[in-house]
mmCIF file with all atom_site columns, C-alpha atoms in Angstrom:
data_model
loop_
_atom_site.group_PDB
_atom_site.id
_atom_site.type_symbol
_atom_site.label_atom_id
_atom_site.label_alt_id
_atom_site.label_comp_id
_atom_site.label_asym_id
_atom_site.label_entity_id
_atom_site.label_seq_id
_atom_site.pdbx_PDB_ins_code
_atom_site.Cartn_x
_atom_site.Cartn_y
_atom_site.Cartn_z
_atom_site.occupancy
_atom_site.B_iso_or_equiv
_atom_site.pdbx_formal_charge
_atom_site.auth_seq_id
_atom_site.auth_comp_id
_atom_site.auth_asym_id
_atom_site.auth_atom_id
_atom_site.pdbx_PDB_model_num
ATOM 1   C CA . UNK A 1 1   ? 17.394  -63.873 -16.989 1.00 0.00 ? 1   UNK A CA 1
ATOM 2   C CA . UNK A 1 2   ? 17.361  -60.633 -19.214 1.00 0.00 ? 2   UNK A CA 1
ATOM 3   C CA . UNK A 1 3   ? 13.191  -61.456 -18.759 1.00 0.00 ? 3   UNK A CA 1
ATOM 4   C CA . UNK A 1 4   ? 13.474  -60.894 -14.869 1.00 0.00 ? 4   UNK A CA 1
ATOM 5   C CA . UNK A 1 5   ? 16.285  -57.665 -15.439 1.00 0.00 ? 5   UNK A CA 1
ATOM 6   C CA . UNK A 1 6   ? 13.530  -56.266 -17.911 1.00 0.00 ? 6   UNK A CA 1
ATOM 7   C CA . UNK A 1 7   ? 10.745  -56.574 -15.429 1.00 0.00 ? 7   UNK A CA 1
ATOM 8   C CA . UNK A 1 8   ? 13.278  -55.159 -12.562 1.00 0.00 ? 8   UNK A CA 1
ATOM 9   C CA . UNK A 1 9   ? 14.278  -52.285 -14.650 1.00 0.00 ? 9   UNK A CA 1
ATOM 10  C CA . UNK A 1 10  ? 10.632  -51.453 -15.859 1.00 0.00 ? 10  UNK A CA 1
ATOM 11  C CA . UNK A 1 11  ? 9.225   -51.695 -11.558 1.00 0.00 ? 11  UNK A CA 1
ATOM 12  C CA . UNK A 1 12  ? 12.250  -49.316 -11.107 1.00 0.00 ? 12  UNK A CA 1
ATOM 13  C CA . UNK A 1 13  ? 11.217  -47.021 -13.768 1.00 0.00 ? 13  UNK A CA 1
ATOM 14  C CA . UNK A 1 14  ? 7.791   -46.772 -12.520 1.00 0.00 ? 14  UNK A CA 1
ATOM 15  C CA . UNK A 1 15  ? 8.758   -46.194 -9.157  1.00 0.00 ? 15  UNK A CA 1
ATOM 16  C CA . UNK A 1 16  ? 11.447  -43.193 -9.855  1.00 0.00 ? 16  UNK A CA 1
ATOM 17  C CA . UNK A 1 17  ? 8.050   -41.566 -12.087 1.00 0.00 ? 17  UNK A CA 1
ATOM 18  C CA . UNK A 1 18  ? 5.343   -41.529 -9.655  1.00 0.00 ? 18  UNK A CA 1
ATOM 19  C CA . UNK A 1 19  ? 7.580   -40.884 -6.628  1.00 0.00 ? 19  UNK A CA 1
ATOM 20  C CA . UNK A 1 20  ? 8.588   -37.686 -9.037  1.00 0.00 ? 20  UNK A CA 1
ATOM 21  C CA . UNK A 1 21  ? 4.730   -36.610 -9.707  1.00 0.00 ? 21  UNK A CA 1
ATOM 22  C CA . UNK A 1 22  ? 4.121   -33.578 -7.218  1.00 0.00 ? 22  UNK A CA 1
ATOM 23  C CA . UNK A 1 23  ? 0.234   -33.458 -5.440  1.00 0.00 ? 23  UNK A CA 1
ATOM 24  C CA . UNK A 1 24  ? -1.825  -30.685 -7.085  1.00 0.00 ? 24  UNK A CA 1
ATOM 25  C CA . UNK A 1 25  ? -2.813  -28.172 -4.615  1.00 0.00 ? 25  UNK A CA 1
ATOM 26  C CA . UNK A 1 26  ? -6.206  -26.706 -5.866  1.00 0.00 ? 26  UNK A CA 1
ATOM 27  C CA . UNK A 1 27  ? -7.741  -23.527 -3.855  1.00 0.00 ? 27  UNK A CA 1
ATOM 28  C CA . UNK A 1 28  ? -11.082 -22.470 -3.571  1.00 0.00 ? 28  UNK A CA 1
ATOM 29  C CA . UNK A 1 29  ? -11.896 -19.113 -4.677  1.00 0.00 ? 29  UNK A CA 1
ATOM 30  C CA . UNK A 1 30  ? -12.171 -16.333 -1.765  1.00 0.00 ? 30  UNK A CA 1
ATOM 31  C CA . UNK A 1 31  ? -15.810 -15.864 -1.182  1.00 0.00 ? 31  UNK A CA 1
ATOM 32  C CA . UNK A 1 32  ? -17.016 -12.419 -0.067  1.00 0.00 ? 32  UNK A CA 1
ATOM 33  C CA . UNK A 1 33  ? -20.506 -12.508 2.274   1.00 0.00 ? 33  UNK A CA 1
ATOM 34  C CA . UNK A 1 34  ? -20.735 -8.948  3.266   1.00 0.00 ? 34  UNK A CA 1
ATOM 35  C CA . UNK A 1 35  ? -23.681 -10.882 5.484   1.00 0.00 ? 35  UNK A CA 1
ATOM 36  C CA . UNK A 1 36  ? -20.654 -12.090 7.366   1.00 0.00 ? 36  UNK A CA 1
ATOM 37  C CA . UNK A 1 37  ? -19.370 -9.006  8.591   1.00 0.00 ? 37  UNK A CA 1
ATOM 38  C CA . UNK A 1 38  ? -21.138 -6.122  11.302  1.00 0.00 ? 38  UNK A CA 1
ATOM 39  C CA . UNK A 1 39  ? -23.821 -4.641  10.373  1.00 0.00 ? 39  UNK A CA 1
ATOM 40  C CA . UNK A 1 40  ? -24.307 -0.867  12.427  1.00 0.00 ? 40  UNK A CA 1
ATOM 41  C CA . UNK A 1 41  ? -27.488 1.036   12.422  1.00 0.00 ? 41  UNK A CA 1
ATOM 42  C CA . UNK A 1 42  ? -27.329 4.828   12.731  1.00 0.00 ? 42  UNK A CA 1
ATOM 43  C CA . UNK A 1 43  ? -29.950 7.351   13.409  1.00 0.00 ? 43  UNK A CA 1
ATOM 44  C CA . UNK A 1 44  ? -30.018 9.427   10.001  1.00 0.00 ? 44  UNK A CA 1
ATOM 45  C CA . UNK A 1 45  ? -32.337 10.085  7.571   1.00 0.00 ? 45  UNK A CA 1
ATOM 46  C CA . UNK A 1 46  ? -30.032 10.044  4.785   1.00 0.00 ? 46  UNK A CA 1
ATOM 47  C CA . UNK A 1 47  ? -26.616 7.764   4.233   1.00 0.00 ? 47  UNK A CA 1
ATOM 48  C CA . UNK A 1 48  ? -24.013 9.221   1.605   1.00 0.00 ? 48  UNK A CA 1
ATOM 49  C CA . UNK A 1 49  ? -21.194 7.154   0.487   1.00 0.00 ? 49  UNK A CA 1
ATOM 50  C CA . UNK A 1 50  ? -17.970 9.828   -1.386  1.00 0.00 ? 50  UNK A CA 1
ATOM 51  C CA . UNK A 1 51  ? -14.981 8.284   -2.651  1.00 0.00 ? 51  UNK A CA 1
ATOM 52  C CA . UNK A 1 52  ? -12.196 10.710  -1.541  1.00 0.00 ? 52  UNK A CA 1
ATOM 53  C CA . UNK A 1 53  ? -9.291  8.591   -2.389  1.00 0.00 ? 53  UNK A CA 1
ATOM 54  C CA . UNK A 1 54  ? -7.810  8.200   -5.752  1.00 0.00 ? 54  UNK A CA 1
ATOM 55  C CA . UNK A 1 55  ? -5.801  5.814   -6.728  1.00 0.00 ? 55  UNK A CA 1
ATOM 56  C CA . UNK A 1 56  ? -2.280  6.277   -7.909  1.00 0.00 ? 56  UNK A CA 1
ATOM 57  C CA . UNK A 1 57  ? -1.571  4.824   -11.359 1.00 0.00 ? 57  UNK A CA 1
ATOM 58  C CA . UNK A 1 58  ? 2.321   3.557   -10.690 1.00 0.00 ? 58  UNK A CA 1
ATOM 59  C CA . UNK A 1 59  ? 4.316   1.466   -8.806  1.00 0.00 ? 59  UNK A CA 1
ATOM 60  C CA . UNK A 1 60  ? 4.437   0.160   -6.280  1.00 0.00 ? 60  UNK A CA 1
ATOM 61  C CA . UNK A 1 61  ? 0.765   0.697   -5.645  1.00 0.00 ? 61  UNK A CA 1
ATOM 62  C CA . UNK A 1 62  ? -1.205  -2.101  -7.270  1.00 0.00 ? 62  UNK A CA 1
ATOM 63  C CA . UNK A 1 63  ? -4.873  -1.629  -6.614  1.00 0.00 ? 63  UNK A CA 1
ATOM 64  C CA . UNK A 1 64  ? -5.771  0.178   -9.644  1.00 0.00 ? 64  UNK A CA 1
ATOM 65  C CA . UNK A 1 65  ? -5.268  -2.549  -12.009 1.00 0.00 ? 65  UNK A CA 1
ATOM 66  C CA . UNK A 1 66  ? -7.445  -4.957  -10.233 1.00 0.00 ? 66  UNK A CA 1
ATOM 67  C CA . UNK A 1 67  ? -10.281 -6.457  -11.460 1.00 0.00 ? 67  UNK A CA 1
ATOM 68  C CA . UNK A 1 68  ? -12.496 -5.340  -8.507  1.00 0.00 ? 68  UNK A CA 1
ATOM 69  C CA . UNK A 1 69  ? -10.525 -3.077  -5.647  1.00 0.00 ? 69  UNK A CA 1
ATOM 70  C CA . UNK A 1 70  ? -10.409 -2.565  -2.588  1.00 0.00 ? 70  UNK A CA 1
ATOM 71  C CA . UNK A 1 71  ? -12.390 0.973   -3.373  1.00 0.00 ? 71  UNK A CA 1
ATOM 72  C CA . UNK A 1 72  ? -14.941 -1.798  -4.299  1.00 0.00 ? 72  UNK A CA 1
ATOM 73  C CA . UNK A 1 73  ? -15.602 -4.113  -1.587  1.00 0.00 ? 73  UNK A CA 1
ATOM 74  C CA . UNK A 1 74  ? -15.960 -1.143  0.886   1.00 0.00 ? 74  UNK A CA 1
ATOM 75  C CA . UNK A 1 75  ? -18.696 0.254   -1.013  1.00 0.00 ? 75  UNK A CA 1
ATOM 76  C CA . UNK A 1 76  ? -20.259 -2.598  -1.129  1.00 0.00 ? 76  UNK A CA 1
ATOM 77  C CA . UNK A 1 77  ? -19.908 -3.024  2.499   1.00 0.00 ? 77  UNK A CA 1
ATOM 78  C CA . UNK A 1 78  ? -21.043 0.517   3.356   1.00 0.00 ? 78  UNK A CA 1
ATOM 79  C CA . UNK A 1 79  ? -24.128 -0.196  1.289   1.00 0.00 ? 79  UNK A CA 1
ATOM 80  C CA . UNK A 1 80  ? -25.178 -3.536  2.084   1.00 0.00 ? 80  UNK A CA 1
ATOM 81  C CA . UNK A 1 81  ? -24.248 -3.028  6.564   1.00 0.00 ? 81  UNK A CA 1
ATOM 82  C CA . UNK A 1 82  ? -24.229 0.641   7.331   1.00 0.00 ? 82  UNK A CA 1
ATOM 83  C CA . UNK A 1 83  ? -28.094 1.224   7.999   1.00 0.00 ? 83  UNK A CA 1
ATOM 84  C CA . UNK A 1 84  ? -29.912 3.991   8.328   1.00 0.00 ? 84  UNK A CA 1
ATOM 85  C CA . UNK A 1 85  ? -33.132 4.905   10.167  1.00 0.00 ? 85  UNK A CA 1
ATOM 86  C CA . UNK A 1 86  ? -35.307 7.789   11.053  1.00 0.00 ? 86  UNK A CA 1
ATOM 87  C CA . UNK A 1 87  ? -36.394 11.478  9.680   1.00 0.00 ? 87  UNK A CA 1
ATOM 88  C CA . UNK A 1 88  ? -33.547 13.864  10.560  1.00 0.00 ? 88  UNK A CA 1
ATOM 89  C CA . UNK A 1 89  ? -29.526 13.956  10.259  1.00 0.00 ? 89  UNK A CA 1
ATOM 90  C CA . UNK A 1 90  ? -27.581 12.854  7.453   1.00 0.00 ? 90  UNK A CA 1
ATOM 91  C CA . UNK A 1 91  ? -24.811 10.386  7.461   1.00 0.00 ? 91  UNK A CA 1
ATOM 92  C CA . UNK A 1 92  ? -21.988 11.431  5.349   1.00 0.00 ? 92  UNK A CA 1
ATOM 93  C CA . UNK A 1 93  ? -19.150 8.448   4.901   1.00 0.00 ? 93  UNK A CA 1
ATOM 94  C CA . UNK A 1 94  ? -15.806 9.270   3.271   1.00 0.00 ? 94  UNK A CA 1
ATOM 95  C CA . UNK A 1 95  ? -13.351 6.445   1.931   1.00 0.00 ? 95  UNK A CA 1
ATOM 96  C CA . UNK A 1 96  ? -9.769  8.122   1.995   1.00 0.00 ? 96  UNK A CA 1
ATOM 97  C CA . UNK A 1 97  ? -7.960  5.670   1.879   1.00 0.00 ? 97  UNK A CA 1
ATOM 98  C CA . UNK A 1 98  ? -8.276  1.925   0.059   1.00 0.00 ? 98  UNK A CA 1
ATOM 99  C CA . UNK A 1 99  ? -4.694  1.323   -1.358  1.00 0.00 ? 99  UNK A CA 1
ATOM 100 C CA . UNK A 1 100 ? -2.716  -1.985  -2.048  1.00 0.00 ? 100 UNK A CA 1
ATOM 101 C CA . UNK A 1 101 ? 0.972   -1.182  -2.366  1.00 0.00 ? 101 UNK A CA 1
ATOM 102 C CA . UNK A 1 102 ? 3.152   -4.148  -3.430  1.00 0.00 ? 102 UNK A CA 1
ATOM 103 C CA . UNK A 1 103 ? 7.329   -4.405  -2.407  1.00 0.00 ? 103 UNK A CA 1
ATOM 104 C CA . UNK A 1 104 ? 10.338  -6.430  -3.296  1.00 0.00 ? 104 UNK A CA 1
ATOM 105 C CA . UNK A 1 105 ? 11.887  -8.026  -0.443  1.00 0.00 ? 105 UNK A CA 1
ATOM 106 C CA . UNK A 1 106 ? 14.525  -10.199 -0.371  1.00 0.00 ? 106 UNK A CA 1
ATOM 107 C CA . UNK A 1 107 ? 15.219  -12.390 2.339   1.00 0.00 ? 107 UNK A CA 1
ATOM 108 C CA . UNK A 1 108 ? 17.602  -15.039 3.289   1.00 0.00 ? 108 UNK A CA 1
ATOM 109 C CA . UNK A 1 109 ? 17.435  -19.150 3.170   1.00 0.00 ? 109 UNK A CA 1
ATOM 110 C CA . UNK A 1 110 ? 19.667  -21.334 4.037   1.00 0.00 ? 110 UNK A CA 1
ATOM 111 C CA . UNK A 1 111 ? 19.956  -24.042 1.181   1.00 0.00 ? 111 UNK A CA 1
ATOM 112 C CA . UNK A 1 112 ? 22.237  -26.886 2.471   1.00 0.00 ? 112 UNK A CA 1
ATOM 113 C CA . UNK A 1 113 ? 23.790  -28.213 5.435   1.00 0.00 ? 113 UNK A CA 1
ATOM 114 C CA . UNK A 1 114 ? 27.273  -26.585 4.057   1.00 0.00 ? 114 UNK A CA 1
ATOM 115 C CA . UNK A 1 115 ? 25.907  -23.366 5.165   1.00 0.00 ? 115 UNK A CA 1
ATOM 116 C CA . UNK A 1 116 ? 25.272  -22.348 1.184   1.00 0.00 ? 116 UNK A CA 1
ATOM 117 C CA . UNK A 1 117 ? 23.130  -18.980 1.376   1.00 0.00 ? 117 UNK A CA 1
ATOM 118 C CA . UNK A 1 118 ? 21.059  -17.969 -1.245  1.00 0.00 ? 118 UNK A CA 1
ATOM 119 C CA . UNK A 1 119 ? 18.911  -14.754 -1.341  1.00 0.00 ? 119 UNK A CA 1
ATOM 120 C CA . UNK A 1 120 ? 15.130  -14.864 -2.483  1.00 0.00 ? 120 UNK A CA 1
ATOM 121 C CA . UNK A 1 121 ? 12.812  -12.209 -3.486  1.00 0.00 ? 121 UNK A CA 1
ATOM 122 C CA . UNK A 1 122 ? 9.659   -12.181 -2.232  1.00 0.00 ? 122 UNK A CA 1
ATOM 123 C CA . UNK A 1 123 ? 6.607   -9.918  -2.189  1.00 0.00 ? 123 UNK A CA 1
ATOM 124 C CA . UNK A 1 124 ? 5.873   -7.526  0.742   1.00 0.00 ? 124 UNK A CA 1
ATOM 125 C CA . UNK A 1 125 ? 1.298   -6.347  0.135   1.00 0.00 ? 125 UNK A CA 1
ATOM 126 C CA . UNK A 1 126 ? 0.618   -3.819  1.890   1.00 0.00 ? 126 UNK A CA 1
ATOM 127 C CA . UNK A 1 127 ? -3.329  -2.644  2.512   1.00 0.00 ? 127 UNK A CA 1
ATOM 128 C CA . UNK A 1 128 ? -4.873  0.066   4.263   1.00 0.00 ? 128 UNK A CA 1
ATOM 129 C CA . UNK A 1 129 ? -8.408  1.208   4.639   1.00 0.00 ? 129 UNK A CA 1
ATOM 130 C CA . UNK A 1 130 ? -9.068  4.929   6.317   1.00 0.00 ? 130 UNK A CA 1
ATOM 131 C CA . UNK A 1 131 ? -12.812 5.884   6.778   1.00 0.00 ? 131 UNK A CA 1
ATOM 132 C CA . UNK A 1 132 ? -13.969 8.904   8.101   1.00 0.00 ? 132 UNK A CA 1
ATOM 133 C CA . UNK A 1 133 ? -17.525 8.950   10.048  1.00 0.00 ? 133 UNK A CA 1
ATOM 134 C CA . UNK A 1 134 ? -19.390 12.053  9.719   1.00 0.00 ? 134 UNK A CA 1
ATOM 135 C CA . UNK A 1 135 ? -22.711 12.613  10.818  1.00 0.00 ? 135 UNK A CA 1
ATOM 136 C CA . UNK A 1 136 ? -24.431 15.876  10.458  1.00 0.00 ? 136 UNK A CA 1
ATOM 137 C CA . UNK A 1 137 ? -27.771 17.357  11.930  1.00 0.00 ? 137 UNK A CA 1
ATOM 138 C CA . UNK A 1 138 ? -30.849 18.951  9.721   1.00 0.00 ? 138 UNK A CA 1
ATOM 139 C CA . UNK A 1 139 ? -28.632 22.533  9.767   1.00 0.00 ? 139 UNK A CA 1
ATOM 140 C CA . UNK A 1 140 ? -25.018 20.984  8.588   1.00 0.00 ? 140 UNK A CA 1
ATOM 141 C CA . UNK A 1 141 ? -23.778 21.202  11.762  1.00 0.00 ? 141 UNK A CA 1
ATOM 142 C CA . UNK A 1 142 ? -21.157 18.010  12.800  1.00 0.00 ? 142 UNK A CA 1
ATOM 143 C CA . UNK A 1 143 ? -23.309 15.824  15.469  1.00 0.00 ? 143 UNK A CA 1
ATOM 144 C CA . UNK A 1 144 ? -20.512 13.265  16.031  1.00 0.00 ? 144 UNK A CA 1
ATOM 145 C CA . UNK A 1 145 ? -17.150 11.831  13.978  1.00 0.00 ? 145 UNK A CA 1
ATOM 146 C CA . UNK A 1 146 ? -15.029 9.069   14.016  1.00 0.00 ? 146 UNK A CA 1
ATOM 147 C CA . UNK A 1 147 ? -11.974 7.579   11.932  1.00 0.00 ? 147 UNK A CA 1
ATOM 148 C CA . UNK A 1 148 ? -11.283 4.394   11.325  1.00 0.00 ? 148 UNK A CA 1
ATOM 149 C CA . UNK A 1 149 ? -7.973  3.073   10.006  1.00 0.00 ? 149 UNK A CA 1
ATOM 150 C CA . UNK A 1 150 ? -6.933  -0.214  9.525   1.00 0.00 ? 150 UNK A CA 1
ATOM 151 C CA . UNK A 1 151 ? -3.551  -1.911  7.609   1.00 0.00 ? 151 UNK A CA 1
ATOM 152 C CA . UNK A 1 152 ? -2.974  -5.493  7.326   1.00 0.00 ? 152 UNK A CA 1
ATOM 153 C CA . UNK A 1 153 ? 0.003   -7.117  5.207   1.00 0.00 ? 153 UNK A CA 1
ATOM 154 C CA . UNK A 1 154 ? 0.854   -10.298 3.470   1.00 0.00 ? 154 UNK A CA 1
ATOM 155 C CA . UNK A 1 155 ? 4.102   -11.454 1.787   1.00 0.00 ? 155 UNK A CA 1
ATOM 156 C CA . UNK A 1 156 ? 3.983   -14.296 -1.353  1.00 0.00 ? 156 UNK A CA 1
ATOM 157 C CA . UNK A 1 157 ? 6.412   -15.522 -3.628  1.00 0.00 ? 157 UNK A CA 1
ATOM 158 C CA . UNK A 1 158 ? 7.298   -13.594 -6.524  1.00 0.00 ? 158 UNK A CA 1
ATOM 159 C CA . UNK A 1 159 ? 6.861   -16.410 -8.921  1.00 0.00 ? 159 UNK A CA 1
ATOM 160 C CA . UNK A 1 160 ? 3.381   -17.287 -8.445  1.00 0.00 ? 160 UNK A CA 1
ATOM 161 C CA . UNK A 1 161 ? 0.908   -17.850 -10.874 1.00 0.00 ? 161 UNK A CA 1
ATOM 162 C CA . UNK A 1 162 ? -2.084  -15.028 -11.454 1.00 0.00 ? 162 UNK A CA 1
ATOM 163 C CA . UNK A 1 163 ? -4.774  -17.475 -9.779  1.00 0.00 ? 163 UNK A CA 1
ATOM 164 C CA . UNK A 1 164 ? -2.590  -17.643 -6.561  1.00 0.00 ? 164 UNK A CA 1
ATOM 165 C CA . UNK A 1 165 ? -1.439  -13.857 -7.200  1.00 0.00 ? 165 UNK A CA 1
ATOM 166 C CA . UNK A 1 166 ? -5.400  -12.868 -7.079  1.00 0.00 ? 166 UNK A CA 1
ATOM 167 C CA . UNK A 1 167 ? -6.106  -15.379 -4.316  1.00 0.00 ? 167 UNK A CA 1
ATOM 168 C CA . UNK A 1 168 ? -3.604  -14.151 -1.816  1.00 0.00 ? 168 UNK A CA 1
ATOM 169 C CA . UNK A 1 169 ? -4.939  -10.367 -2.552  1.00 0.00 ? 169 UNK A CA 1
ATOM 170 C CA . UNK A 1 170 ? -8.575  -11.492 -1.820  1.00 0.00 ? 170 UNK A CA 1
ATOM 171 C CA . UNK A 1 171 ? -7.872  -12.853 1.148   1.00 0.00 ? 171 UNK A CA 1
ATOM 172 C CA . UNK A 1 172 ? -5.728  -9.756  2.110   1.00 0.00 ? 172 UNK A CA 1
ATOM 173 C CA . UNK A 1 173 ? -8.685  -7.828  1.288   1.00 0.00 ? 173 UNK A CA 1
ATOM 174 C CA . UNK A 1 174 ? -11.346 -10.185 3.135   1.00 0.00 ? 174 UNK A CA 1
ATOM 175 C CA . UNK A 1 175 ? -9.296  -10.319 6.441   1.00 0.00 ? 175 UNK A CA 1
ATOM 176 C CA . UNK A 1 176 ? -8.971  -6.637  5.979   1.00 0.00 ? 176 UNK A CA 1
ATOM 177 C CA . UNK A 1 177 ? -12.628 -6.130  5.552   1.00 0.00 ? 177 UNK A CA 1
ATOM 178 C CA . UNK A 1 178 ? -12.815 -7.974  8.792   1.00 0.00 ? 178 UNK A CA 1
ATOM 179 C CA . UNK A 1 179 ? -10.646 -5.741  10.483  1.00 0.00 ? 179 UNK A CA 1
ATOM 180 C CA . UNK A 1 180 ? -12.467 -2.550  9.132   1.00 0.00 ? 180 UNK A CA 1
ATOM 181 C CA . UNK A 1 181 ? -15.868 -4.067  9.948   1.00 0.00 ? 181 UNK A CA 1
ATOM 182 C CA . UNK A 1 182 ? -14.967 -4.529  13.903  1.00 0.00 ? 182 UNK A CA 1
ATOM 183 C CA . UNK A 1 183 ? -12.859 -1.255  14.333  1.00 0.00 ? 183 UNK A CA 1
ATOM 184 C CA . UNK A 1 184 ? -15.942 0.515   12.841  1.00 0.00 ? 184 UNK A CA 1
ATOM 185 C CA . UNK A 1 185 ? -18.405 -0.882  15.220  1.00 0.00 ? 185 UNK A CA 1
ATOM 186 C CA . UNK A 1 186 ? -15.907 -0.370  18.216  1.00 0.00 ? 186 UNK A CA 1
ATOM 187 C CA . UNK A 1 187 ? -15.434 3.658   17.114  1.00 0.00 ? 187 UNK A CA 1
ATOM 188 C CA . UNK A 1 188 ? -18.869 4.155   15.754  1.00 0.00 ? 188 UNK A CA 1
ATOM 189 C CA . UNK A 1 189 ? -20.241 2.754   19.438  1.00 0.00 ? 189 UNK A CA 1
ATOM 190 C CA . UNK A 1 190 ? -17.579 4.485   21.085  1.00 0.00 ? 190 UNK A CA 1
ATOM 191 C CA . UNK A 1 191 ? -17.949 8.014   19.519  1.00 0.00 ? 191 UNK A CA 1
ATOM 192 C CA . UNK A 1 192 ? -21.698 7.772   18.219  1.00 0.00 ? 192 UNK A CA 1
ATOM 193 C CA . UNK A 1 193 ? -22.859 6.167   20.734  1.00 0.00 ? 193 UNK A CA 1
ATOM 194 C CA . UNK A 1 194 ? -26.083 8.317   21.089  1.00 0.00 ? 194 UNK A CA 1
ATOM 195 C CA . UNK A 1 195 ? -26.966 7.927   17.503  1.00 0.00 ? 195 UNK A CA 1
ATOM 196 C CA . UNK A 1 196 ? -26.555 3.954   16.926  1.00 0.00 ? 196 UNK A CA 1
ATOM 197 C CA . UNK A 1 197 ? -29.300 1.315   17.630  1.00 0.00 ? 197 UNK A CA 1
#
């Protein structure tokens, strides 16, 4: 008898601990393929990337302290899809604006069926991208502009780990890219259109 309680209590025991063990939830890293994104071709002999934004170096602004920016992944962008072709005008492309600002937000949830309401903090990302367009003929004289802006925002947990922290800010910053890539080619088409391929 205490045999068969032993075994009943031990099956019990086993049950309670793997019902209790939570599923892992493992995430792939955020892949950036700037082959992935539009590529535009404009008529210029020369391309110039300048960096007009700086980045401010407090809260709540966040994009200074990451291991590769925002600042970053545009210039690599510009580089690698923003072609140029032929023997006169010069391209002139001006990032003013790459900025990650993160926010406290707090937000109800309902925790039981009594109606018990607890506030939660969360965190509010905030990105925006501004480009300016400028291309310029052999005598420095503006042939055609355009600006493209583009925000996009996210909200997380403020008790994440640094993995999910950095995963949730690459992804803000790929969709983002996304965004910038296809208001760019809509503008650049729209306001260049004489001087794209």
């Amino acid at each position: 008898m205490i045999n068969k309680i032993y075994q009943i209590t031990s099956i019990f025991i086993c049950f309670l601990i793997l019902s209790s063990c939570q599923k892992n939830v493992i995430y792939e890293d955020v892949v950036f393929n700037n082959s992935l994104l539009n590529n535009i071709n404009i008529m210029a002999e020369k391309k110039e990337i300048q960096v007009s934004y700086v980045s401010i170096l407090n809260e709540p602004f966040i994009d200074y302290v990451m291991e590769t920016s925002p600042t970053k992944r545009v210039i690599w962008w510009l580089e690698d899809n923003i072609n140029h072709f032929g023997t006169e005008n010069k391209l002139v492309i001006d990032i003013q604006n790459a900025s990650i600002v993160r926010k406290g937000i707090d937000k109800e949830v309902k925790v039981n069926v009594a109606g018990i309401v607890k506030n939660q903090s969360d965190y509010l990302y905030e990105l925006n991208f501004k480009i300016l367009f400028l291309l310029y003929d052999d005598s420095d004289q503006i042939l055609a502009t355009t600006k493209v802006e583009v925000s996009r925002s996210t909200t997380s947990s403020q008790f994440i780990s640094l993995n999910e922290s950095t995963r949730i800010l690459d992804n803000l910053i790929l969709d983002s890219l996304r965004d910038l890539s296809n208001k760019s080619i809509e503008l650049i088409k729209l306001h260049m259109s004489k001087y794209i391929l």
